[in-house]
Amino acid sequence: METKKTRVGIYPGSFDPLTNGHLDIIIRASRLFDLLIVGVLRNDAKKTLFSMEERVDLVTKCTVDIPNVKVEMFEGLLVDFVREKGADTIVRGLRAVSDYEYELQMAMLNKHMSPEVDTIFFMTDINNSFLSSSLVKDVARHGGNIHGLVPEIVVDDIYKKLKIS
Ligand code: PNS
């Protein structure tokens, strides 16, 4: 009898920090796979507000209730991480046409390097279509209200990190 192959998907990103837009994609993508691994990029060349460990912790605490979601850090090429995890699908979110060019370029480059790996896109929920980690940080940095933009349990972490009470 043929045994069913475990379907593993990878949702990669910087997640500095996780937003409600990311979380919505995680929830929806988790329904397509037996296991969805959220891959948090370690990139020492890029300055991030949260350390790699902190970003992994933030995503982990927001996804503990989704049993088939695991959070892991990765470094180096995404396609290598995908292969190492026995996955064949990369998940990304698309907010607007402006995302498309960069996302298409990444998807095509990844396909070129690893033809067995496909990238699938989720259209971001309309309510989150204006959201980005950078804008969230900018609003918080200037003392603005970020409730409703990020999961409630990370709001204080962001203000604390920016030393705003
Ligand atoms: O959340 P982001 O910053 O838009 O995510 C970008 C990410 C992590 C998906 C991308 O930078 C990436 O895959 N980096 C790993 C290095 C790599 O594989 N580069 C070549 C393909 S773009």
CSV table of N, CA, C and O in Angstrom, one decimal, residues 57-119:
chain,number,residue,atom,x,y,z
A,57,ASP,N,10.7,33.8,18.9
A,57,ASP,CA,9.9,33.7,20.0
A,57,ASP,C,8.5,34.4,19.8
A,57,ASP,O,7.5,33.9,20.2
A,58,LEU,N,8.6,35.6,19.1
A,58,LEU,CA,7.3,36.3,18.9
A,58,LEU,C,6.4,35.5,18.0
A,58,LEU,O,5.2,35.4,18.2
A,59,VAL,N,6.9,34.9,16.9
A,59,VAL,CA,6.1,34.1,16.0
A,59,VAL,C,5.6,32.9,16.8
A,59,VAL,O,4.4,32.5,16.6
A,60,THR,N,6.5,32.3,17.6
A,60,THR,CA,6.1,31.0,18.3
A,60,THR,C,4.9,31.3,19.2
A,60,THR,O,4.0,30.6,19.2
A,61,LYS,N,5.0,32.4,20.0
A,61,LYS,CA,3.9,32.6,21.0
A,61,LYS,C,2.6,33.0,20.3
A,61,LYS,O,1.6,32.8,20.9
A,62,CYS,N,2.7,33.5,19.1
A,62,CYS,CA,1.4,33.8,18.3
A,62,CYS,C,0.8,32.6,17.6
A,62,CYS,O,-0.3,32.7,17.1
A,63,THR,N,1.6,31.5,17.5
A,63,THR,CA,1.1,30.4,16.7
A,63,THR,C,1.0,29.1,17.5
A,63,THR,O,0.8,28.0,17.0
A,64,VAL,N,1.2,29.2,18.9
A,64,VAL,CA,1.2,28.0,19.7
A,64,VAL,C,-0.1,27.2,19.6
A,64,VAL,O,-0.1,25.9,19.7
A,65,ASP,N,-1.2,27.8,19.2
A,65,ASP,CA,-2.5,27.1,19.1
A,65,ASP,C,-2.7,26.5,17.8
A,65,ASP,O,-3.7,25.8,17.6
A,66,ILE,N,-1.7,26.6,16.9
A,66,ILE,CA,-1.9,25.9,15.6
A,66,ILE,C,-1.0,24.7,15.6
A,66,ILE,O,0.2,24.9,15.4
A,67,PRO,N,-1.5,23.5,15.8
A,67,PRO,CA,-0.7,22.3,16.0
A,67,PRO,C,0.3,22.0,14.8
A,67,PRO,O,1.3,21.4,15.1
A,68,ASN,N,-0.1,22.3,13.6
A,68,ASN,CA,0.8,21.9,12.5
A,68,ASN,C,1.7,23.0,12.0
A,68,ASN,O,2.2,23.0,10.9
A,69,VAL,N,1.9,24.0,12.9
A,69,VAL,CA,2.9,25.1,12.6
A,69,VAL,C,4.1,25.0,13.5
A,69,VAL,O,3.9,24.9,14.7
A,70,LYS,N,5.3,25.1,12.9
A,70,LYS,CA,6.5,25.0,13.6
A,70,LYS,C,7.3,26.3,13.2
A,70,LYS,O,7.2,26.7,12.0
A,71,VAL,N,8.0,26.9,14.1
A,71,VAL,CA,8.8,28.1,13.8
A,71,VAL,C,10.3,27.7,13.9
A,71,VAL,O,10.7,27.2,14.9
A,72,GLU,N,11.1,28.0,12.9
A,72,GLU,CA,12.5,27.7,12.9
A,72,GLU,C,13.3,28.9,12.2
A,72,GLU,O,12.7,29.5,11.4
A,73,MET,N,14.5,29.1,12.7
A,73,MET,CA,15.3,30.1,12.0
A,73,MET,C,16.0,29.4,10.8
A,73,MET,O,16.2,28.2,10.8
A,74,PHE,N,16.4,30.2,9.8
A,74,PHE,CA,17.2,29.7,8.8
A,74,PHE,C,18.2,30.7,8.3
A,74,PHE,O,18.0,31.9,8.6
A,75,GLU,N,19.3,30.3,7.8
A,75,GLU,CA,20.3,31.2,7.2
A,75,GLU,C,20.7,30.7,5.9
A,75,GLU,O,20.6,29.5,5.6
A,76,GLY,N,21.3,31.5,5.1
A,76,GLY,CA,21.7,31.0,3.7
A,76,GLY,C,20.6,31.0,2.8
A,76,GLY,O,19.6,31.8,2.9
A,77,LEU,N,20.7,30.2,1.8
A,77,LEU,CA,19.7,30.2,0.7
A,77,LEU,C,18.3,29.5,1.2
A,77,LEU,O,18.4,28.5,1.8
A,78,LEU,N,17.3,30.2,0.8
A,78,LEU,CA,15.9,29.7,1.2
A,78,LEU,C,15.7,28.3,0.6
A,78,LEU,O,15.2,27.4,1.2
A,79,VAL,N,16.1,28.1,-0.7
A,79,VAL,CA,15.9,26.8,-1.3
A,79,VAL,C,16.6,25.6,-0.6
A,79,VAL,O,16.2,24.5,-0.6
A,80,ASP,N,17.8,26.0,0.0
A,80,ASP,CA,18.5,24.9,0.7
A,80,ASP,C,17.7,24.5,2.0
A,80,ASP,O,17.6,23.4,2.3
A,81,PHE,N,17.2,25.6,2.6
A,81,PHE,CA,16.3,25.3,3.8
A,81,PHE,C,15.1,24.5,3.5
A,81,PHE,O,14.7,23.5,4.1
A,82,VAL,N,14.5,24.8,2.3
A,82,VAL,CA,13.3,24.1,1.9
A,82,VAL,C,13.6,22.6,1.6
A,82,VAL,O,12.9,21.7,2.1
A,83,ARG,N,14.7,22.4,0.9
A,83,ARG,CA,15.2,21.0,0.7
A,83,ARG,C,15.5,20.3,1.9
A,83,ARG,O,15.0,19.1,2.1
A,84,GLU,N,16.2,20.9,2.8
A,84,GLU,CA,16.6,20.3,4.1
A,84,GLU,C,15.4,19.8,4.9
A,84,GLU,O,15.4,18.9,5.6
A,85,LYS,N,14.3,20.6,4.8
A,85,LYS,CA,13.1,20.3,5.6
A,85,LYS,C,12.2,19.3,4.8
A,85,LYS,O,11.1,19.0,5.3
A,86,GLY,N,12.6,18.8,3.7
A,86,GLY,CA,11.7,17.9,2.9
A,86,GLY,C,10.5,18.6,2.4
A,86,GLY,O,9.4,17.9,2.2
A,87,ALA,N,10.5,19.9,2.2
A,87,ALA,CA,9.4,20.6,1.7
A,87,ALA,C,9.5,20.8,0.2
A,87,ALA,O,10.5,20.6,-0.4
A,88,ASP,N,8.3,21.2,-0.5
A,88,ASP,CA,8.4,21.4,-1.9
A,88,ASP,C,7.6,22.7,-2.3
A,88,ASP,O,7.4,23.0,-3.4
A,89,THR,N,7.2,23.4,-1.3
A,89,THR,CA,6.4,24.6,-1.5
A,89,THR,C,6.8,25.8,-0.6
A,89,THR,O,6.9,25.6,0.6
A,90,ILE,N,7.0,26.9,-1.2
A,90,ILE,CA,7.2,28.2,-0.5
A,90,ILE,C,6.0,29.0,-0.5
A,90,ILE,O,5.3,29.1,-1.5
A,91,VAL,N,5.6,29.5,0.6
A,91,VAL,CA,4.4,30.4,0.7
A,91,VAL,C,4.8,31.8,0.9
A,91,VAL,O,5.6,32.1,1.7
A,92,ARG,N,4.1,32.7,0.1
A,92,ARG,CA,4.4,34.1,0.4
A,92,ARG,C,3.0,34.8,0.3
A,92,ARG,O,2.1,34.3,-0.4
A,93,GLY,N,2.9,36.0,0.8
A,93,GLY,CA,1.7,36.8,0.7
A,93,GLY,C,1.9,38.0,-0.3
A,93,GLY,O,3.0,38.5,-0.4
A,94,LEU,N,0.8,38.3,-0.9
A,94,LEU,CA,0.9,39.5,-1.9
A,94,LEU,C,-0.1,40.5,-1.4
A,94,LEU,O,-1.3,40.2,-1.3
A,95,ARG,N,0.4,41.7,-1.2
A,95,ARG,CA,-0.5,42.8,-0.7
A,95,ARG,C,-1.1,43.6,-1.9
A,95,ARG,O,-2.2,43.8,-2.1
A,96,ALA,N,-0.2,44.0,-2.7
A,96,ALA,CA,-0.6,44.9,-3.8
A,96,ALA,C,0.3,44.7,-5.0
A,96,ALA,O,1.3,43.9,-4.9
A,97,VAL,N,0.0,45.3,-6.1
A,97,VAL,CA,0.8,45.1,-7.3
A,97,VAL,C,2.3,45.4,-7.1
A,97,VAL,O,3.1,44.8,-7.6
A,98,SER,N,2.5,46.4,-6.2
A,98,SER,CA,3.9,46.8,-5.9
A,98,SER,C,4.7,45.6,-5.3
A,98,SER,O,5.9,45.6,-5.5
A,99,ASP,N,4.1,44.6,-4.7
A,99,ASP,CA,4.8,43.5,-4.2
A,99,ASP,C,5.2,42.5,-5.3
A,99,ASP,O,6.1,41.7,-5.2
A,100,TYR,N,4.4,42.6,-6.4
A,100,TYR,CA,4.4,41.5,-7.4
A,100,TYR,C,5.8,41.4,-8.0
A,100,TYR,O,6.3,40.2,-8.2
A,101,GLU,N,6.4,42.5,-8.4
A,101,GLU,CA,7.7,42.4,-9.2
A,101,GLU,C,8.8,41.7,-8.4
A,101,GLU,O,9.4,40.8,-8.9
A,102,TYR,N,8.9,42.1,-7.1
A,102,TYR,CA,9.9,41.5,-6.2
A,102,TYR,C,9.6,40.1,-6.0
A,102,TYR,O,10.5,39.2,-6.0
A,103,GLU,N,8.4,39.8,-5.7
A,103,GLU,CA,8.0,38.4,-5.4
A,103,GLU,C,8.1,37.5,-6.6
A,103,GLU,O,8.6,36.4,-6.5
A,104,LEU,N,7.8,38.0,-7.8
A,104,LEU,CA,8.0,37.2,-9.0
A,104,LEU,C,9.4,36.9,-9.3
A,104,LEU,O,9.8,35.8,-9.6
A,105,GLN,N,10.3,37.9,-9.0
A,105,GLN,CA,11.7,37.7,-9.2
A,105,GLN,C,12.2,36.7,-8.3
A,105,GLN,O,13.0,35.8,-8.7
A,106,MET,N,11.8,36.8,-7.0
A,106,MET,CA,12.3,35.8,-6.0
A,106,MET,C,11.8,34.4,-6.4
A,106,MET,O,12.6,33.4,-6.3
A,107,ALA,N,10.5,34.3,-6.8
A,107,ALA,CA,9.9,33.0,-7.1
A,107,ALA,C,10.6,32.4,-8.3
A,107,ALA,O,10.9,31.2,-8.3
A,108,MET,N,10.9,33.2,-9.3
A,108,MET,CA,11.6,32.7,-10.5
A,108,MET,C,13.0,32.3,-10.2
A,108,MET,O,13.5,31.2,-10.7
A,109,LEU,N,13.7,33.1,-9.4
A,109,LEU,CA,15.1,32.7,-9.1
A,109,LEU,C,15.1,31.4,-8.3
A,109,LEU,O,16.0,30.5,-8.5
A,110,ASN,N,14.2,31.3,-7.3
A,110,ASN,CA,14.2,30.1,-6.5
A,110,ASN,C,13.8,28.8,-7.4
A,110,ASN,O,14.4,27.8,-7.2
A,111,LYS,N,12.9,29.0,-8.3
A,111,LYS,CA,12.6,28.0,-9.3
A,111,LYS,C,13.8,27.6,-10.1
A,111,LYS,O,14.0,26.4,-10.4
A,112,HIS,N,14.5,28.6,-10.5
A,112,HIS,CA,15.7,28.4,-11.4
A,112,HIS,C,16.7,27.5,-10.6
A,112,HIS,O,17.3,26.6,-11.1
A,113,MET,N,16.9,27.9,-9.3
A,113,MET,CA,17.9,27.1,-8.5
A,113,MET,C,17.4,25.8,-8.0
A,113,MET,O,18.1,24.9,-7.8
A,114,SER,N,16.1,25.7,-7.9
A,114,SER,CA,15.5,24.4,-7.4
A,114,SER,C,14.1,24.2,-8.1
A,114,SER,O,13.1,24.5,-7.5
A,115,PRO,N,14.2,23.6,-9.3
A,115,PRO,CA,13.0,23.4,-10.1
A,115,PRO,C,11.9,22.6,-9.5
A,115,PRO,O,10.7,22.8,-9.8
A,116,GLU,N,12.2,21.8,-8.5
A,116,GLU,CA,11.1,21.0,-7.9
A,116,GLU,C,10.4,21.8,-6.8
A,116,GLU,O,9.4,21.3,-6.3
A,117,VAL,N,10.8,23.0,-6.5
A,117,VAL,CA,10.2,23.8,-5.5
A,117,VAL,C,9.3,24.9,-6.2
A,117,VAL,O,9.7,25.6,-7.0
A,118,ASP,N,8.0,24.9,-5.7
A,118,ASP,CA,7.1,26.0,-6.2
A,118,ASP,C,6.8,27.0,-5.2
A,118,ASP,O,6.8,26.7,-4.0
A,119,THR,N,6.5,28.2,-5.6
A,119,THR,CA,6.1,29.3,-4.7
A,119,THR,C,4.6,29.5,-4.9
A,119,THR,O,4.2,29.6,-6.1
